[in-house]
C-alpha atoms as a PDB file:
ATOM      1  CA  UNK A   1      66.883  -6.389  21.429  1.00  0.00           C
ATOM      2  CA  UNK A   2      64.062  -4.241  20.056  1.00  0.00           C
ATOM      3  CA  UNK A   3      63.900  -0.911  21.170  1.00  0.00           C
ATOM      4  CA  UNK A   4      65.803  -1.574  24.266  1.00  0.00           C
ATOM      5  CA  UNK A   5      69.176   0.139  25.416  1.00  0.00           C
ATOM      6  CA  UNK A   6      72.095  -1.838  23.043  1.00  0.00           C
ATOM      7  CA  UNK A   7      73.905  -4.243  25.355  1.00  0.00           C
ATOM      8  CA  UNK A   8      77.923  -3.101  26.142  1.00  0.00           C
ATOM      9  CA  UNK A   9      79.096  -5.669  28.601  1.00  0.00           C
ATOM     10  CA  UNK A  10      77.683  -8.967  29.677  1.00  0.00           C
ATOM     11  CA  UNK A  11      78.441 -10.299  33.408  1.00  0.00           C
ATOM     12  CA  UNK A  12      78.045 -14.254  32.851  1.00  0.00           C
ATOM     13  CA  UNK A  13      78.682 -16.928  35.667  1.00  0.00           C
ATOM     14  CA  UNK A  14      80.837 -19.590  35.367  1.00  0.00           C
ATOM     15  CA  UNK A  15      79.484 -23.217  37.722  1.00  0.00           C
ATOM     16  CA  UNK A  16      76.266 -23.836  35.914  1.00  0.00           C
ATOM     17  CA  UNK A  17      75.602 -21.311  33.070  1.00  0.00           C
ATOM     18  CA  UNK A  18      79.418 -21.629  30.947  1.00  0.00           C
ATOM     19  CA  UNK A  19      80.744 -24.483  32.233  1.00  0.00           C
ATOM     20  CA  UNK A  20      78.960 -28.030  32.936  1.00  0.00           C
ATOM     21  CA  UNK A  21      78.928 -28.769  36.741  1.00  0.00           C
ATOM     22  CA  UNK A  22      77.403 -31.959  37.068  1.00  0.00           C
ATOM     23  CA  UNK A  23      76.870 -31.751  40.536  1.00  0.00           C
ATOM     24  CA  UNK A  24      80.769 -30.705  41.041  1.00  0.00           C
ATOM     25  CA  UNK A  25      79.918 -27.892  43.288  1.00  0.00           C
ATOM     26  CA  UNK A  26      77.546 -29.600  45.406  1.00  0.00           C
ATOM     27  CA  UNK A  27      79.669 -32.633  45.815  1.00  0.00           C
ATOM     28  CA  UNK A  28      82.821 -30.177  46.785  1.00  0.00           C
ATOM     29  CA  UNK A  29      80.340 -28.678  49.555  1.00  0.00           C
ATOM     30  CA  UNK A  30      79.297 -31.399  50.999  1.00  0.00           C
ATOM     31  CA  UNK A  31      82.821 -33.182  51.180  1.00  0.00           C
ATOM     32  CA  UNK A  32      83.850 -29.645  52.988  1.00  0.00           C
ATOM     33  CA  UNK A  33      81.036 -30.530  55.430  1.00  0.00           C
ATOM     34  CA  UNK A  34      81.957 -33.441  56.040  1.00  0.00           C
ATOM     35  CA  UNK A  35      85.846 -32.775  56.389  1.00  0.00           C
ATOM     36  CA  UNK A  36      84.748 -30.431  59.532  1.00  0.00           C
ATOM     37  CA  UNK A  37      83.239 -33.605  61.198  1.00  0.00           C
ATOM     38  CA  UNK A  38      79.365 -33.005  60.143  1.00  0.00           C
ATOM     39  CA  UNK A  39      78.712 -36.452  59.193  1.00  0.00           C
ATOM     40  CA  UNK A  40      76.497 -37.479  55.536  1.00  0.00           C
ATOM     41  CA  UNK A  41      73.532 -38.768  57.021  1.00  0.00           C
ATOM     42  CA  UNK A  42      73.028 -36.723  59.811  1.00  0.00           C
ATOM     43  CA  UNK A  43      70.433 -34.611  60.619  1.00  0.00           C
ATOM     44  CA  UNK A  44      72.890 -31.359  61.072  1.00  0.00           C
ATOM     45  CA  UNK A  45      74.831 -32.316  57.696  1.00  0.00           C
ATOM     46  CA  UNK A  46      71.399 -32.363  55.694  1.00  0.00           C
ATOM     47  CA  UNK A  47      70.827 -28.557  57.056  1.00  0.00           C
ATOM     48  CA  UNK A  48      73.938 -27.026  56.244  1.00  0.00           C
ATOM     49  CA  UNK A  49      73.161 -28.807  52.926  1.00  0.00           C
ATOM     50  CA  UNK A  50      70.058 -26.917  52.911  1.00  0.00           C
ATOM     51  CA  UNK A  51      71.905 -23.563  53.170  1.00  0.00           C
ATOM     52  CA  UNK A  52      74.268 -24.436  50.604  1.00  0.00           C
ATOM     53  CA  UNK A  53      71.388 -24.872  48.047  1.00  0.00           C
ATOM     54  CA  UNK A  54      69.659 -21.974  49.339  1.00  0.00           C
ATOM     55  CA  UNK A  55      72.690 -19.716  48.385  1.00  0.00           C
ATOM     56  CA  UNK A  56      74.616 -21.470  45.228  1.00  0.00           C
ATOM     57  CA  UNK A  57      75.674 -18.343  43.438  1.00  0.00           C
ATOM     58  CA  UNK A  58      77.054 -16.423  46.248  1.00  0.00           C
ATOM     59  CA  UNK A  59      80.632 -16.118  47.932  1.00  0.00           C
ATOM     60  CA  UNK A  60      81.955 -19.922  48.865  1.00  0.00           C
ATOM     61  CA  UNK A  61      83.349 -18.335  51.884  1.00  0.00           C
ATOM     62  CA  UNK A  62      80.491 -16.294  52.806  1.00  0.00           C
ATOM     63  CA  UNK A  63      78.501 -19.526  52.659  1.00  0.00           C
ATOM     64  CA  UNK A  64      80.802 -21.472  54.837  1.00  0.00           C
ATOM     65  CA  UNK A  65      80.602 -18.279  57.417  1.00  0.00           C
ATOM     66  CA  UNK A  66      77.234 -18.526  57.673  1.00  0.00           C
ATOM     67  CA  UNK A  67      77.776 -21.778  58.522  1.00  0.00           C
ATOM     68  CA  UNK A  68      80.738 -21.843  61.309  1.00  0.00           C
ATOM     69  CA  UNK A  69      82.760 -19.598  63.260  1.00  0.00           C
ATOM     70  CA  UNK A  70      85.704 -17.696  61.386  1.00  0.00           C
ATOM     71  CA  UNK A  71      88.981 -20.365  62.091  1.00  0.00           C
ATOM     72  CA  UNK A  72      86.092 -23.382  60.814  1.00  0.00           C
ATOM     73  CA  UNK A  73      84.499 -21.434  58.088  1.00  0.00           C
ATOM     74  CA  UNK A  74      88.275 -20.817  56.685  1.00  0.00           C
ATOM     75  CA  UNK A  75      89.361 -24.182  56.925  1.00  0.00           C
ATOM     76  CA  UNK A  76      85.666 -25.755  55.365  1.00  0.00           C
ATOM     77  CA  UNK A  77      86.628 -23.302  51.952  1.00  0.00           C
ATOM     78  CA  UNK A  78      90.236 -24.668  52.062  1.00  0.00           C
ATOM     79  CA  UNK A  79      88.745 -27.948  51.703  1.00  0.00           C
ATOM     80  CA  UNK A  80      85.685 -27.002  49.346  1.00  0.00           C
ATOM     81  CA  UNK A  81      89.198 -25.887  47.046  1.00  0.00           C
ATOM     82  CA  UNK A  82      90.682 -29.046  47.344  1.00  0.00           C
ATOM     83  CA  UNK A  83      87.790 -31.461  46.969  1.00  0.00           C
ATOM     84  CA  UNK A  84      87.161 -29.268  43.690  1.00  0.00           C
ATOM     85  CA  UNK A  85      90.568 -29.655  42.620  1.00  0.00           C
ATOM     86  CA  UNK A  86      90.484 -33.367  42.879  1.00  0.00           C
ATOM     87  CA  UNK A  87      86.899 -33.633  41.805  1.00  0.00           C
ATOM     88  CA  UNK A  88      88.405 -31.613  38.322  1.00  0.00           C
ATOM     89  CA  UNK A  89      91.193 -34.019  37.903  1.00  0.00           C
ATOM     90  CA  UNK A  90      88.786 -37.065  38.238  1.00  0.00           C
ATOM     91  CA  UNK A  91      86.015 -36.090  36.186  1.00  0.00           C
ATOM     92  CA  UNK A  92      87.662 -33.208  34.154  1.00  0.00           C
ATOM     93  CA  UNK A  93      86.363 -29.653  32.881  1.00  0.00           C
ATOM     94  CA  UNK A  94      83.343 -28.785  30.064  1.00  0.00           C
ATOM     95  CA  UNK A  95      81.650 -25.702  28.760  1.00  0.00           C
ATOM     96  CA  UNK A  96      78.060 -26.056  28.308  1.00  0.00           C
ATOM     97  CA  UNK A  97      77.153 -27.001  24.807  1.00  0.00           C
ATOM     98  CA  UNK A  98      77.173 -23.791  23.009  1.00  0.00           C
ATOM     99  CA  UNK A  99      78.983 -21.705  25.504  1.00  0.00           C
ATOM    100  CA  UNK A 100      82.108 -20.698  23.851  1.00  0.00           C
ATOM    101  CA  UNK A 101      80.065 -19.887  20.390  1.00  0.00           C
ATOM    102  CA  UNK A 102      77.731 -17.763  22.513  1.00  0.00           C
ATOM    103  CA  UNK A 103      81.225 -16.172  23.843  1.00  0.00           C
ATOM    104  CA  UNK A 104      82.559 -15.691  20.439  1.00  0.00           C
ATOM    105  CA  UNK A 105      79.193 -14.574  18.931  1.00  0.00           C
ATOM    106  CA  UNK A 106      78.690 -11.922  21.674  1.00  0.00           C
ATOM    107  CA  UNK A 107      82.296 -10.654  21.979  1.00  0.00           C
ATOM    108  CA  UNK A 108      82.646 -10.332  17.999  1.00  0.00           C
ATOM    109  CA  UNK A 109      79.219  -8.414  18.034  1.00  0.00           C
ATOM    110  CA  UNK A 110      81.948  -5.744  19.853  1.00  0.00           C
ATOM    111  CA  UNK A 111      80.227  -6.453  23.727  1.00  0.00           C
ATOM    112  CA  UNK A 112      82.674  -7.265  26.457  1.00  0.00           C
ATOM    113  CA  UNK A 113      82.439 -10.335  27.944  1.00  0.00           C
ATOM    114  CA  UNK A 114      83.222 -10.380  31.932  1.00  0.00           C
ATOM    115  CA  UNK A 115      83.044 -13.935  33.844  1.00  0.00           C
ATOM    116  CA  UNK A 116      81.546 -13.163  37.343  1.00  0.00           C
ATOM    117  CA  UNK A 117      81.966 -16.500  39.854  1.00  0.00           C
ATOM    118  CA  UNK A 118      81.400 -17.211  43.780  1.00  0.00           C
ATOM    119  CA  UNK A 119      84.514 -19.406  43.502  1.00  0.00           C
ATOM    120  CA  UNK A 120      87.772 -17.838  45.305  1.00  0.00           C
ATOM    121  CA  UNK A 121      90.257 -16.768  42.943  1.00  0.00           C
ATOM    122  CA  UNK A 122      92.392 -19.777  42.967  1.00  0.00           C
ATOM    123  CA  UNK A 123      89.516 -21.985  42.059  1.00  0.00           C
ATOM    124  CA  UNK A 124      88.887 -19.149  39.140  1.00  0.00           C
ATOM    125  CA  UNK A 125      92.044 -19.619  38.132  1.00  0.00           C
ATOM    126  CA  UNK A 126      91.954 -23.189  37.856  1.00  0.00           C
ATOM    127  CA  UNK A 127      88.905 -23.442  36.021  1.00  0.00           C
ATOM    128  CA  UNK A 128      89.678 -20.600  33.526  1.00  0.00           C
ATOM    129  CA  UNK A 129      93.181 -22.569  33.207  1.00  0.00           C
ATOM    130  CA  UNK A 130      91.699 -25.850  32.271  1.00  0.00           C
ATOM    131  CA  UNK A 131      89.460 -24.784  30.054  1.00  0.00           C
ATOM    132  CA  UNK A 132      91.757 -21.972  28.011  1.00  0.00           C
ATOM    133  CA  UNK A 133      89.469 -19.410  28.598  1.00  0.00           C
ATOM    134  CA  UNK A 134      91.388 -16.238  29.450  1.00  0.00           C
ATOM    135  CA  UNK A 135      91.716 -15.186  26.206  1.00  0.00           C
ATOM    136  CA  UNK A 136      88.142 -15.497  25.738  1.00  0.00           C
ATOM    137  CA  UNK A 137      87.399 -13.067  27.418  1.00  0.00           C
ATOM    138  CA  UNK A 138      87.755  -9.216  28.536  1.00  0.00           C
ATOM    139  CA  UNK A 139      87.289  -9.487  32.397  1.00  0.00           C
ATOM    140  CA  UNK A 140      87.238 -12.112  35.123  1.00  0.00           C
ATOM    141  CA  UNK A 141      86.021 -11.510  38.539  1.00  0.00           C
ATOM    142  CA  UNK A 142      85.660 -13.177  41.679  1.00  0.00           C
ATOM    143  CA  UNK A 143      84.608 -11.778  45.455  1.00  0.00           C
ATOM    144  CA  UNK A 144      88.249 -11.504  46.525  1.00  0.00           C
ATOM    145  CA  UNK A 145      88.195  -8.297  43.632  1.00  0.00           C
ATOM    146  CA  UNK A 146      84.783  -6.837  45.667  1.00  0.00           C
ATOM    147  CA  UNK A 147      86.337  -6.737  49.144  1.00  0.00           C
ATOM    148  CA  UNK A 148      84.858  -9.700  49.890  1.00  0.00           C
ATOM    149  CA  UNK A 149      81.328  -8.678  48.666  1.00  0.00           C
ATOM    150  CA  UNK A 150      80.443 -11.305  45.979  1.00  0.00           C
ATOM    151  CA  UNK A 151      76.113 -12.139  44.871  1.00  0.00           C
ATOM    152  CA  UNK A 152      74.027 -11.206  45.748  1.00  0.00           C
ATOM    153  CA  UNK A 153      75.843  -7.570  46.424  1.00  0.00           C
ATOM    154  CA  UNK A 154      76.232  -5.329  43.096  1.00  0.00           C
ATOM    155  CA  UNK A 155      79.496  -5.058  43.749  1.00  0.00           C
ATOM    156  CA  UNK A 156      80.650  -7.613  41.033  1.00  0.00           C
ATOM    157  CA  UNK A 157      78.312  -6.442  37.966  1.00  0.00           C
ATOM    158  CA  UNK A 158      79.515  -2.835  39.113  1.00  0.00           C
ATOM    159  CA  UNK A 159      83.591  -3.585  39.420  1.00  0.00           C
ATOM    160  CA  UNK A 160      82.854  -5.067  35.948  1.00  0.00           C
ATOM    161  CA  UNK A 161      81.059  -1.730  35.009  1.00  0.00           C
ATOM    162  CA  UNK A 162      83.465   0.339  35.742  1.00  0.00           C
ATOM    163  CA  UNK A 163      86.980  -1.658  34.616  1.00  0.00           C
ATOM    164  CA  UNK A 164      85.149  -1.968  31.149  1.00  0.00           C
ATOM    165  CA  UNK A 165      83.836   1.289  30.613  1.00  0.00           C
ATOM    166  CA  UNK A 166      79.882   1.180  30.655  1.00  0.00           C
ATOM    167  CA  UNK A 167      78.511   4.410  30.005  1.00  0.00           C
ATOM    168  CA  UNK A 168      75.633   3.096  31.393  1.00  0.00           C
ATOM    169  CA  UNK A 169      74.305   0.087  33.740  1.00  0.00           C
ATOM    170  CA  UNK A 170      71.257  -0.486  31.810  1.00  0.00           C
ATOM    171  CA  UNK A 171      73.445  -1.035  28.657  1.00  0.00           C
ATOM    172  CA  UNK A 172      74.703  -4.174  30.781  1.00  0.00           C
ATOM    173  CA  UNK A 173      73.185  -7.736  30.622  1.00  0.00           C
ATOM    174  CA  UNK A 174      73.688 -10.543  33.365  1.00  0.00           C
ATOM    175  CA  UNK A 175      73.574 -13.812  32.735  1.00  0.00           C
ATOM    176  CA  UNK A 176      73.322 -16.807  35.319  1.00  0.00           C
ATOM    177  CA  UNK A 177      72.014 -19.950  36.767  1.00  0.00           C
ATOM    178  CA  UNK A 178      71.258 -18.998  40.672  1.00  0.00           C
ATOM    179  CA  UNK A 179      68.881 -16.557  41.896  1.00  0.00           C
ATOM    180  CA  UNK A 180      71.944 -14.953  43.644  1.00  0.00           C
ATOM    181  CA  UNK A 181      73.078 -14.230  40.076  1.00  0.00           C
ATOM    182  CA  UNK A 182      69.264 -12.579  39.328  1.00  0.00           C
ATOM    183  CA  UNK A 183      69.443 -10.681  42.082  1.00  0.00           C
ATOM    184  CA  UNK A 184      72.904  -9.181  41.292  1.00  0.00           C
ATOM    185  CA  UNK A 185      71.783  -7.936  38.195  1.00  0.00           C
ATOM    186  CA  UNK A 186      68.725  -6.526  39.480  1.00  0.00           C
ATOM    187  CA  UNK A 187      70.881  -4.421  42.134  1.00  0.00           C
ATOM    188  CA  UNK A 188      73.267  -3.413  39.896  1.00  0.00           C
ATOM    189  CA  UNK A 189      70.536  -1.986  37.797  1.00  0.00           C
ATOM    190  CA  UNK A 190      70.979  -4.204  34.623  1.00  0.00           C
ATOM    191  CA  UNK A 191      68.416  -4.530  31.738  1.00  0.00           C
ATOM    192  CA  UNK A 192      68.841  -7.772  31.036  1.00  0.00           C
ATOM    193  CA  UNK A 193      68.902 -10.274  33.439  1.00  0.00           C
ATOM    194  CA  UNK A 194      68.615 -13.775  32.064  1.00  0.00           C
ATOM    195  CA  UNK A 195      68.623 -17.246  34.257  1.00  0.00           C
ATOM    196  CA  UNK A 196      69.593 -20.104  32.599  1.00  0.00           C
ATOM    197  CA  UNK A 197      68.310 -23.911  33.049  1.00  0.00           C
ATOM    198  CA  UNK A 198      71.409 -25.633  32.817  1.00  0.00           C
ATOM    199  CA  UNK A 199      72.328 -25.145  37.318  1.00  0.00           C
ATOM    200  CA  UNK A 200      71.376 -24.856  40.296  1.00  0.00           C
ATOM    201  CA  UNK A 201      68.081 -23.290  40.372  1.00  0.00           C
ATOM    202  CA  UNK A 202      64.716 -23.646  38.398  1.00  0.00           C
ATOM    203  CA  UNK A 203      62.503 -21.366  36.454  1.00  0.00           C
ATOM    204  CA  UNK A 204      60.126 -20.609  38.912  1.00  0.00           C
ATOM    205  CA  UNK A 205      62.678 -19.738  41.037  1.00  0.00           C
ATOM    206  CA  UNK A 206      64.644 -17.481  38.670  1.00  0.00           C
ATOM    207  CA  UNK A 207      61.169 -15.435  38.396  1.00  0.00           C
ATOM    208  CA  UNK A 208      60.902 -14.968  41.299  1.00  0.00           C
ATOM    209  CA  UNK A 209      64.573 -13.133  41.855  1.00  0.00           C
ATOM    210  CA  UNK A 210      63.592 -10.875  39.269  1.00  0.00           C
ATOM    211  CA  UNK A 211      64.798 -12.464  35.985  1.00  0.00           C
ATOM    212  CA  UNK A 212      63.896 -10.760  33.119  1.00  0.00           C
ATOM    213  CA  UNK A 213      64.312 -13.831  31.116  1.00  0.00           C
ATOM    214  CA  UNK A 214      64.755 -17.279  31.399  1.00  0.00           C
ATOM    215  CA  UNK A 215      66.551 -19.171  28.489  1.00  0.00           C
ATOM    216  CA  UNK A 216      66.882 -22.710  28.046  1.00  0.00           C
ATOM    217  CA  UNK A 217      71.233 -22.402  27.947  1.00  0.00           C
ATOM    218  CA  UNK A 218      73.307 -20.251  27.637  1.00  0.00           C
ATOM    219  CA  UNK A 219      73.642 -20.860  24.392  1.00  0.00           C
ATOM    220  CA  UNK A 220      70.773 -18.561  23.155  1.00  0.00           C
ATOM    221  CA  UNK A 221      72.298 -15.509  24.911  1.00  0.00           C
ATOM    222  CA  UNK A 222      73.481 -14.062  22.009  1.00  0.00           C
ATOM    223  CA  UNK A 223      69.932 -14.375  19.554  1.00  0.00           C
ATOM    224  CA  UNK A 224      68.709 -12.283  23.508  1.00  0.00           C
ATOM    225  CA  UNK A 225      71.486  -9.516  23.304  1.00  0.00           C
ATOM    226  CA  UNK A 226      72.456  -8.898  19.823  1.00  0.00           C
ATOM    227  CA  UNK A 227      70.422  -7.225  17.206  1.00  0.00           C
ATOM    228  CA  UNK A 228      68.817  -9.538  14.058  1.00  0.00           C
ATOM    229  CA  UNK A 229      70.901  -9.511  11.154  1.00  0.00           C
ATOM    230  CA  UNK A 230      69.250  -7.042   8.422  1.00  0.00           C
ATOM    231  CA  UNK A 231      67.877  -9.429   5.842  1.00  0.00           C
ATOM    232  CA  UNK A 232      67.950  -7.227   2.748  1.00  0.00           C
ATOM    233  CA  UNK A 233      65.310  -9.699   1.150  1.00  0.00           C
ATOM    234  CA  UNK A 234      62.933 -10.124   3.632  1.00  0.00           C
ATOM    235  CA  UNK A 235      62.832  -6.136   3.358  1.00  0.00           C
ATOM    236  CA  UNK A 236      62.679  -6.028  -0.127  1.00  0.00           C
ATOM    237  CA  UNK A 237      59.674  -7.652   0.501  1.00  0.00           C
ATOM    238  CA  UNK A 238      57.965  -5.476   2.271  1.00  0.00           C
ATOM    239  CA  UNK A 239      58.776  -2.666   0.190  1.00  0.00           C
END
């Protein structure tokens, strides 16, 4: 990054910007939905469908409370969890092509690496489990580590900030798929804050909750955060 502040940490999601979702989430919402009795079809399923959309990126269980009372809201995540589980078992776990290289790339360049999800920490878990990820990385949060508070609060890109070090939030990057994840970054007061077209939302979208850039995958993270390798030719060159 010319002449910008040098990147430290970078806050990437999980659903839709590391790992391949292929509808997973969406499919584990709307079986939740369902499970409470709001038929597929129906008029009053296709709004809280609606919602869900609206606010991919954020808290699971915020999402169902804005959708039912407490007792319902608690049981709807319960079975967003399961359906996921199952849903994982059926169809199995995959990075995005590219992800773990960008992962390696990026944490070898000597920036930490902290996974920021919506998912409940159980879900986390299971994810980062099935796809041997822990020791990929430096940090893993979830809402449950934020009170509660998950996107589009700060709280996660700051908890991140602080348990890693950062001298600095503009020496962070956040990287996502949602607008909630733009938005994050934005609060948090990152420098970077790059959407991704491989999830939930689209380009115009991303723009519009403040995205600094938008990059085809995650894949070309690193070539965004890291510096150019000195060619000692190309400057001979020029000499």
């Amino acid at each position: 990054m010319n002449g910008a502040a040098p990147i430290s940490i970078a806050c990437i999601d999980l659903a839709g910007t590391t790992v391949a979702d292929g509808g997973t989430v969406e499919t584990a919402f709307a079986e939740a939905i369902a499970a409470l009795g709001i038929a597929a079809g129906t008029a009053a399923h296709d709004r809280a469908m609606a919602r869900v959309r609206e606010s991919r990126g954020g808290s699971k269980i915020e999402i169902f409370r804005s959708l039912f009372d407490e007792p319902r809201a608690q049981a709807a995540h319960l079975a967003f969890e399961r359906s996921y589980d199952q849903l994982v078992d059926r169809r199995g776990l995959r990075p995005v092509p590219g992800a773990e290289r960008a992962l390696e790339r990026i944490r070898g360049a000597g920036v930490r690496v902290c996974l920021l999800t919506g998912f409940g920490r159980r879900t986390q878990a299971r994810v980062l489990d099935a796809l041997g990820w822990w020791d990929r990385v430096d940090l893993a949060l979830c809402p449950e580590d934020t009170a509660g508070r998950g996107r589009p609060w700060p709280d996660l890109v700051l908890t991140a900030a602080l348990r890693l070090g950062a001298g600095d939030v503009r020496h962070i990057a956040v990287c996502g798929d949602t607008a909630n994840d733009m938005l994050t970054g934005r609060r948090a007061g990152a420098s970077v804050v790059a959407g991704v077209l491989t999830g939930a939302h689209d380009r115009d979208r991303l723009l519009a909750a403040g995205a600094t850039h938008v990059l085809p995958s995650v894949a070309a993270l690193p070539d965004l955060l890291l510096p150019a390798p000195f060619d000692d030719a190309a400057a001979a060159d020029h000499r």
